[in-house]
Amino acid sequence: MSTYIDQPYKIKGLELKNRIVMAPMCQYSVEAKDGIPNDWHFVHYVSRAVGGTGLIIVEMTDVHPDGRITDYDLGIWSDDHVPAFKRIVDEVHKYGAKIGIQIAHAGRKAEDAEQPVSPSDIPYPIRNRENIYTPPRKLTVDEIKEMVEAYKEGARRAVEAGFDTIELHGAHGYLLHQFMSPGINNRDDEYGKDLAKFGVEVIEAVKSVMPEDMPLLLRMSAIEYMDGGYTIDHALKMARRFKEAGVDVFHVSTGGEGDPGSLRPKRNPGFQVTYARTFKEELDVPVIAVGKLHHPHLAEAVLGNEDADLIAIGRGMLNDPYWALHAMKEITGKVTPPKQYVRGIR
Ligand SMILES: Cc1cc2nc3c(=O)[nH]c(=O)nc-3n(C[C@H](O)[C@H](O)[C@H](O)COP(=O)(O)O)c2cc1C
C-alpha cells in the first residue's frame, strides 16, 4: 500500500524529504530583547530536525522592532541578526531537514510598541495581558514604502543566513492581513481602494532578493471570524493577485483578526482543511494545510485525499519533537531515525 506522509516533495529548488512541516510558533524567548535567536531557539529548531521534520518554519520574525508582538520576539531588522540564524540553519541542514523563516510585522497587534502602526487607526478589539492594546497610528504612504523596504531587507538577510525558503505572514490579523481586510483597512487612498496593493508590493520586493528557484510561501487567513469579516471569496480574490505577484505556495489558516464573538470556530481536528483544499482547487497551487492535524492517520488522509500537498503540525511538535518520526512509523511501519536513536525509535 502506498503511503503519502513519508514521500519526498519538490517545489522549485526546494526538495523536501517528506510532507511534514513544522508550523511557525512564537517562543517569546529572546530575553535580551534584541531579536537575536539564542540557545533556546537553537535547541528548539534543531531538535525538530533530529525528529525527522521535512520543513521547519521558524516562528514569526519581525522586520522592525515595533513590528514585534512582544519585545521577546525574534527579529530580522538588522544585519546583526544574521549569524545566529545561520548557526541554526547550518545545524538543521545536518539532519536532512529544510528550514524556512516566517517574516512578519504585527501592525496593530504589537503589544509592547509604544505606538503601533496599521493601515488605519482602528484598534485591535481584544484585551491582552496588559488589558488593552494601544490604538494604532495610521501609516503614511511614505511609511508604507519604507515598510515594503523593511520586508525586502528582512528577506535579503534570510537568504544570507542560508534559509531554504521564506514564508510571509499574511494571516492571523498581522500587518499584511490588516491591509487586505475590508474591516480593518478603511484608507481612502490607493492602499485602501486596492486591498491587495500592499501585499503585492511586499511580495514583489521580497521576490527581488530571493534566488530564482527559491519558493515563496504565504500564510493567509482564508476567512475572518469577526462581525462583518471577510469570507473565502475575498481571500481567494486577494490570493489570485498574490499568486500573480510571485507566491508559490499558500499556507492556509483562518482568523486572528479580531473578536470572533458568535463565529468562534469549533476547532475540531482538521477544521481548516476544507479551506486548504479550496485554495488548491481554485488557484491551482501547492498548499499547506494546518490546524489540529497531529493524529498521524488524519494527516495521512489529508495528503492521500489530495486536500493538501503538505501538512503542518504546531502544538503536536511542542508535545513531541520527534513527531515526524513517530507519525511516519505509525503510518509506514518503518522509519529511519538518526543512528543514535535507532534502538529507541525503530
Ligand atoms: C505557541 C504558539 C505560537 C504560535 N506562533 C505562531 C507564529 O509565530 N506564526 C503563525 O503563523 N502562527 C503561529 N501559531 C499558530 C500555529 O502555527 C498553528 O497554525 C496553530 O497552532 C494550529 O496548528 P496546530 O493545531 O497543529 O497547533 C502559534 C501557535 C502556538 C501554539
Coordinates of C-alpha atoms and ligand atoms in Angstrom, one line a residue:
M1 CA 0.0 0.0 0.0
S2 CA 1.4 3.4 -0.9
T3 CA 1.8 6.0 1.8
Y4 CA 2.0 9.7 1.5
I5 CA 3.4 11.4 4.6
D6 CA 6.9 10.0 4.1
Q7 CA 7.1 10.8 0.4
P8 CA 9.5 13.5 -0.9
Y9 CA 8.2 16.7 -2.4
K10 CA 9.8 19.3 -4.6
I11 CA 8.7 22.9 -5.1
K12 CA 11.1 24.7 -7.5
G13 CA 14.6 24.2 -6.0
L14 CA 13.3 23.2 -2.6
E15 CA 13.4 19.4 -2.1
L16 CA 11.8 18.0 1.0
K17 CA 12.4 14.5 2.2
N18 CA 8.8 14.1 3.5
R19 CA 5.5 16.0 3.6
I20 CA 5.8 17.2 7.2
V21 CA 6.1 20.9 8.1
M22 CA 6.8 22.3 11.5
A23 CA 4.3 25.3 11.8
P24 CA 5.8 28.6 12.9
M25 CA 5.3 29.1 16.6
C26 CA 6.4 32.2 18.6
Q27 CA 8.6 31.2 21.5
Y28 CA 8.7 34.7 23.1
S29 CA 12.1 33.7 24.4
V30 CA 14.5 36.5 23.4
E31 CA 15.4 37.5 26.9
A32 CA 17.9 40.1 25.7
K33 CA 15.0 41.8 23.7
D34 CA 17.4 42.3 20.7
G35 CA 15.5 40.0 18.4
I36 CA 18.5 37.7 18.1
P37 CA 17.9 33.9 18.4
N38 CA 19.6 32.3 21.4
D39 CA 20.4 28.8 22.6
W40 CA 16.7 28.1 23.3
H41 CA 15.9 28.7 19.6
F42 CA 18.9 26.7 18.5
V43 CA 17.9 23.6 20.6
H44 CA 14.2 24.0 19.7
Y45 CA 14.6 24.0 16.0
V46 CA 17.5 21.5 15.8
S47 CA 15.5 19.0 17.9
R48 CA 12.7 19.0 15.3
A49 CA 15.3 18.4 12.6
V50 CA 16.7 15.5 14.6
G51 CA 13.0 14.4 14.9
G52 CA 12.6 13.9 11.1
T53 CA 10.7 17.0 10.1
G54 CA 10.9 17.7 6.4
L55 CA 10.5 21.5 6.5
I56 CA 10.8 23.6 9.6
I57 CA 9.3 27.1 9.5
V58 CA 10.9 29.4 12.1
E59 CA 8.4 31.5 14.1
M60 CA 7.1 34.9 13.3
T61 CA 10.3 37.1 12.9
D62 CA 9.8 40.8 12.6
V63 CA 11.2 43.3 10.1
H64 CA 11.0 46.2 12.6
P65 CA 11.4 46.4 16.4
D66 CA 7.9 47.9 16.6
G67 CA 6.6 45.0 14.4
R68 CA 7.1 42.5 17.3
I69 CA 4.1 41.2 19.2
T70 CA 6.3 41.4 22.3
D71 CA 9.9 42.5 23.0
Y72 CA 10.8 38.9 23.4
D73 CA 10.1 38.0 19.7
L74 CA 12.7 37.2 17.0
G75 CA 13.7 40.0 14.7
I76 CA 15.4 40.4 11.3
W77 CA 15.6 44.2 11.1
S78 CA 19.4 44.3 11.3
D79 CA 22.4 42.5 9.8
D80 CA 23.4 41.7 13.4
H81 CA 20.6 39.0 13.3
V82 CA 22.1 37.0 10.5
P83 CA 24.9 35.0 12.2
A84 CA 22.7 33.5 14.9
F85 CA 20.1 32.4 12.3
K86 CA 22.9 31.0 10.2
R87 CA 24.0 28.8 13.1
I88 CA 20.5 27.3 13.4
V89 CA 20.2 26.8 9.6
D90 CA 23.6 25.1 9.3
E91 CA 22.9 22.7 12.1
V92 CA 19.3 21.9 10.9
H93 CA 20.7 21.0 7.5
K94 CA 23.0 18.3 9.0
Y95 CA 19.9 16.2 9.8
G96 CA 18.5 16.5 6.2
A97 CA 15.7 18.9 7.1
K98 CA 15.0 22.1 5.2
I99 CA 14.3 25.3 7.0
G100 CA 12.3 28.5 6.2
I101 CA 11.5 31.6 8.2
Q102 CA 8.3 33.4 8.7
I103 CA 8.8 37.1 8.1
A104 CA 6.3 39.5 9.6
H105 CA 5.2 42.7 11.1
A106 CA 2.5 42.7 13.9
G107 CA 1.0 46.1 12.9
R108 CA -1.8 46.9 15.4
K109 CA -1.2 43.7 17.3
A110 CA 2.2 44.9 18.5
E111 CA 1.7 44.7 22.3
D112 CA 4.9 46.3 23.5
A113 CA 5.4 49.0 20.9
E114 CA 4.8 52.5 22.3
Q115 CA 2.9 53.4 19.2
P116 CA 1.8 50.5 17.0
V117 CA 1.1 51.2 13.3
S118 CA -1.6 49.9 11.0
P119 CA -3.3 50.8 7.7
S120 CA -5.9 52.7 9.7
D121 CA -6.4 53.8 13.3
I122 CA -9.0 51.1 14.2
P123 CA -7.7 49.3 17.4
Y124 CA -7.5 45.6 17.8
P125 CA -10.6 44.9 19.9
I126 CA -9.4 42.1 22.2
R127 CA -7.8 42.7 25.6
N128 CA -4.3 41.4 26.1
R129 CA -2.2 40.6 29.2
E130 CA -1.8 44.4 29.9
N131 CA -5.6 44.5 29.5
I132 CA -5.7 46.7 26.4
Y133 CA -4.0 47.2 23.1
T134 CA -2.6 50.6 22.4
P135 CA -4.6 52.1 19.5
P136 CA -2.5 52.2 16.3
R137 CA -1.5 55.2 14.2
K138 CA -2.3 55.1 10.5
L139 CA 0.8 54.7 8.3
T140 CA 1.5 57.5 5.8
V141 CA 2.2 56.5 2.2
D142 CA 5.9 57.2 2.7
E143 CA 5.9 54.9 5.7
I144 CA 4.2 52.2 3.7
K145 CA 7.0 52.4 1.1
E146 CA 9.6 52.2 3.9
M147 CA 7.7 49.1 5.3
V148 CA 7.9 47.4 1.9
E149 CA 11.6 48.1 2.0
A150 CA 11.9 46.6 5.5
Y151 CA 10.3 43.3 4.4
K152 CA 12.7 43.3 1.4
E153 CA 15.7 43.8 3.7
G154 CA 14.4 41.1 6.0
A155 CA 14.2 38.7 3.1
R156 CA 17.7 39.6 1.9
R157 CA 19.0 38.7 5.4
A158 CA 17.1 35.5 5.5
V159 CA 18.7 34.4 2.2
E160 CA 22.1 35.5 3.5
A161 CA 21.5 33.3 6.6
G162 CA 21.0 30.3 4.3
F163 CA 17.3 29.7 4.7
D164 CA 15.8 27.4 2.1
T165 CA 12.5 29.3 1.8
I166 CA 10.7 32.3 3.1
E167 CA 7.1 32.5 4.4
L168 CA 5.4 35.8 4.6
H169 CA 2.9 36.1 7.5
G170 CA -0.3 37.3 5.9
A171 CA -2.6 35.6 8.4
H172 CA -3.9 35.9 12.0
G173 CA -4.5 39.7 11.9
Y174 CA -1.0 40.9 11.5
L175 CA 0.1 43.7 9.2
L176 CA -0.2 42.1 5.8
H177 CA -3.6 40.7 6.8
Q178 CA -4.7 44.1 8.2
F179 CA -4.1 45.7 4.8
M180 CA -6.2 43.1 2.9
S181 CA -9.0 43.2 5.4
P182 CA -12.0 45.4 4.4
G183 CA -13.0 45.6 8.1
I184 CA -9.6 46.9 9.2
N185 CA -8.3 48.9 6.3
N186 CA -10.5 51.9 5.8
R187 CA -8.0 54.1 3.9
D188 CA -9.3 56.2 1.1
D189 CA -6.0 56.2 -0.9
E190 CA -4.7 53.6 -3.3
Y191 CA -3.8 51.2 -0.4
G192 CA -7.4 51.2 0.7
K193 CA -9.1 51.2 -2.7
D194 CA -6.9 48.2 -3.7
L195 CA -6.7 45.9 -0.7
A196 CA -4.1 43.7 -2.3
K197 CA -1.7 46.5 -3.2
F198 CA 0.5 46.4 -0.1
G199 CA 0.7 42.6 -0.2
V200 CA 1.6 42.6 -3.9
E201 CA 4.3 45.2 -3.3
V202 CA 5.8 43.3 -0.4
I203 CA 5.8 40.0 -2.4
E204 CA 7.5 41.7 -5.4
A205 CA 10.1 43.3 -3.2
V206 CA 10.8 40.1 -1.3
K207 CA 11.0 38.1 -4.5
S208 CA 13.5 40.5 -6.0
V209 CA 16.1 39.5 -3.4
M210 CA 15.3 35.7 -3.4
P211 CA 17.1 33.3 -5.7
E212 CA 15.0 32.4 -8.8
D213 CA 14.5 28.8 -7.7
M214 CA 13.6 29.5 -4.1
P215 CA 9.8 29.3 -3.5
L216 CA 7.9 31.9 -1.6
L217 CA 5.3 30.8 0.9
L218 CA 2.4 33.0 2.0
R219 CA 0.3 32.2 5.1
M220 CA -3.2 33.6 4.8
S221 CA -6.4 33.5 6.9
A222 CA -8.9 32.0 4.5
I223 CA -11.8 33.5 6.5
E224 CA -12.2 36.0 9.2
Y225 CA -14.4 35.4 12.3
M226 CA -15.1 38.9 13.4
D227 CA -18.5 40.6 12.7
G228 CA -18.5 41.6 9.1
G229 CA -15.3 39.7 8.5
Y230 CA -14.3 38.6 5.0
T231 CA -15.3 35.3 3.5
I232 CA -13.2 32.8 1.5
D233 CA -14.3 34.6 -1.8
H234 CA -12.4 37.7 -0.7
A235 CA -9.4 35.7 0.4
L236 CA -9.3 33.9 -3.0
K237 CA -9.5 37.3 -4.7
M238 CA -6.5 38.5 -2.8
A239 CA -4.7 35.2 -3.2
R240 CA -5.0 35.4 -7.0
R241 CA -3.3 38.7 -7.0
F242 CA -0.6 37.4 -4.7
K243 CA 0.0 34.3 -6.8
E244 CA 0.4 36.6 -9.9
A245 CA 2.9 38.6 -7.9
G246 CA 5.0 35.6 -7.1
V247 CA 3.7 33.4 -4.3
D248 CA 4.5 29.7 -5.0
V249 CA 2.7 28.0 -2.0
F250 CA -0.2 29.1 0.2
H251 CA -0.3 28.0 3.9
V252 CA -3.9 28.2 4.7
S253 CA -5.1 29.1 8.2
T254 CA -8.0 31.2 9.5
G255 CA -8.9 34.1 11.7
G256 CA -6.9 36.1 14.3
E257 CA -8.1 39.5 13.1
G258 CA -10.5 40.4 15.9
D259 CA -13.2 39.3 18.3
P260 CA -14.7 36.1 16.9
G261 CA -17.8 36.5 19.0
S262 CA -20.5 34.1 17.9
L263 CA -18.4 33.0 14.9
R264 CA -15.8 31.4 17.1
P265 CA -14.8 28.1 15.3
K266 CA -15.2 24.8 17.0
R267 CA -11.6 23.8 16.2
N268 CA -12.3 20.1 15.6
P269 CA -9.5 18.0 14.1
G270 CA -8.8 19.2 10.6
F271 CA -11.2 22.1 10.9
Q272 CA -9.2 24.3 8.4
V273 CA -8.5 21.5 5.7
T274 CA -11.6 22.5 3.7
Y275 CA -10.0 26.0 3.1
A276 CA -6.7 24.5 2.0
R277 CA -8.5 22.3 -0.5
T278 CA -10.5 25.3 -1.9
F279 CA -7.3 27.3 -2.3
K280 CA -5.7 24.3 -4.1
E281 CA -8.6 23.8 -6.4
E282 CA -9.3 27.5 -7.2
L283 CA -5.8 28.7 -7.6
D284 CA -4.1 25.5 -8.8
V285 CA -1.2 26.0 -6.4
P286 CA 0.5 23.8 -3.8
V287 CA -0.9 24.3 -0.4
I288 CA 0.0 23.5 3.2
A289 CA -2.9 22.5 5.5
V290 CA -2.7 23.3 9.2
G291 CA -4.8 23.0 12.4
K292 CA -5.2 20.0 14.6
L293 CA -3.7 17.5 12.2
H294 CA -1.5 15.8 14.8
H295 CA -3.2 12.5 14.6
P296 CA -1.0 10.7 12.1
H297 CA -3.9 9.0 10.3
L298 CA -5.7 12.3 9.9
A299 CA -2.5 13.9 8.5
E300 CA -2.1 10.9 6.1
A301 CA -5.7 11.2 5.0
V302 CA -5.4 14.9 4.2
L303 CA -2.4 14.1 2.0
G304 CA -3.8 10.9 0.4
N305 CA -7.1 12.6 -0.4
E306 CA -5.1 15.5 -2.1
D307 CA -6.7 18.1 0.1
A308 CA -3.2 19.5 0.6
D309 CA 0.4 18.9 -0.6
L310 CA 2.0 19.3 2.8
I311 CA 0.7 19.2 6.3
A312 CA 1.9 21.5 9.1
I313 CA 2.0 20.5 12.8
G314 CA 2.2 23.1 15.5
R315 CA 1.3 22.0 19.1
G316 CA 1.9 18.4 18.2
M317 CA 5.5 19.3 17.7
L318 CA 5.7 21.2 21.0
N319 CA 4.4 18.0 22.6
D320 CA 6.8 15.7 20.7
P321 CA 10.0 17.0 19.0
Y322 CA 10.1 13.6 17.2
W323 CA 6.5 13.8 16.0
A324 CA 7.6 13.3 12.4
L325 CA 9.5 10.1 13.1
H326 CA 6.7 8.8 15.3
A327 CA 4.0 9.7 12.7
M328 CA 5.9 8.1 9.8
K329 CA 6.5 4.9 11.9
E330 CA 2.8 4.8 12.7
I331 CA 1.8 5.1 9.0
T332 CA 4.5 3.2 7.2
G333 CA 5.6 0.7 9.9
K334 CA 9.3 1.7 9.4
V335 CA 11.3 4.8 9.8
T336 CA 15.0 5.8 9.8
P337 CA 15.9 7.8 12.9
P338 CA 19.4 9.2 13.5
K339 CA 21.6 6.2 14.3
Q340 CA 22.0 7.3 17.9
Y341 CA 18.2 6.7 18.4
V342 CA 17.6 3.6 16.4
R343 CA 17.2 1.4 19.5
G344 CA 14.5 3.7 20.8
I345 CA 12.5 4.6 17.8
R346 CA 12.8 1.9 15.1
Ligands
LIG1 C1 2.8 28.7 21.0 C2 2.2 29.0 19.6 C3 2.8 30.0 18.9 C4 2.4 30.3 17.6 N1 3.0 31.3 16.8 C5 2.7 31.5 15.5 C6 3.5 32.2 14.7 O1 4.6 32.7 15.1 N2 3.1 32.4 13.4 C7 2.0 31.8 12.9 O2 1.7 32.0 11.7 N3 1.2 31.0 13.7 C8 1.6 30.8 15.0 N4 0.9 29.9 15.7 C9 -0.2 29.1 15.1 C10 0.4 27.8 14.6 O3 1.4 28.0 13.5 C11 -0.7 26.8 14.0 O4 -1.3 27.4 12.9 C12 -1.7 26.5 15.1 O5 -1.1 26.2 16.3 C13 -2.6 25.4 14.6 O6 -1.9 24.2 14.4 P1 -1.8 23.0 15.5 O7 -3.3 22.6 15.8 O8 -1.1 21.9 14.8 O9 -1.2 23.5 16.7 C14 1.3 29.6 17.0 C15 0.7 28.6 17.8 C16 1.2 28.3 19.0 C17 0.5 27.1 19.8

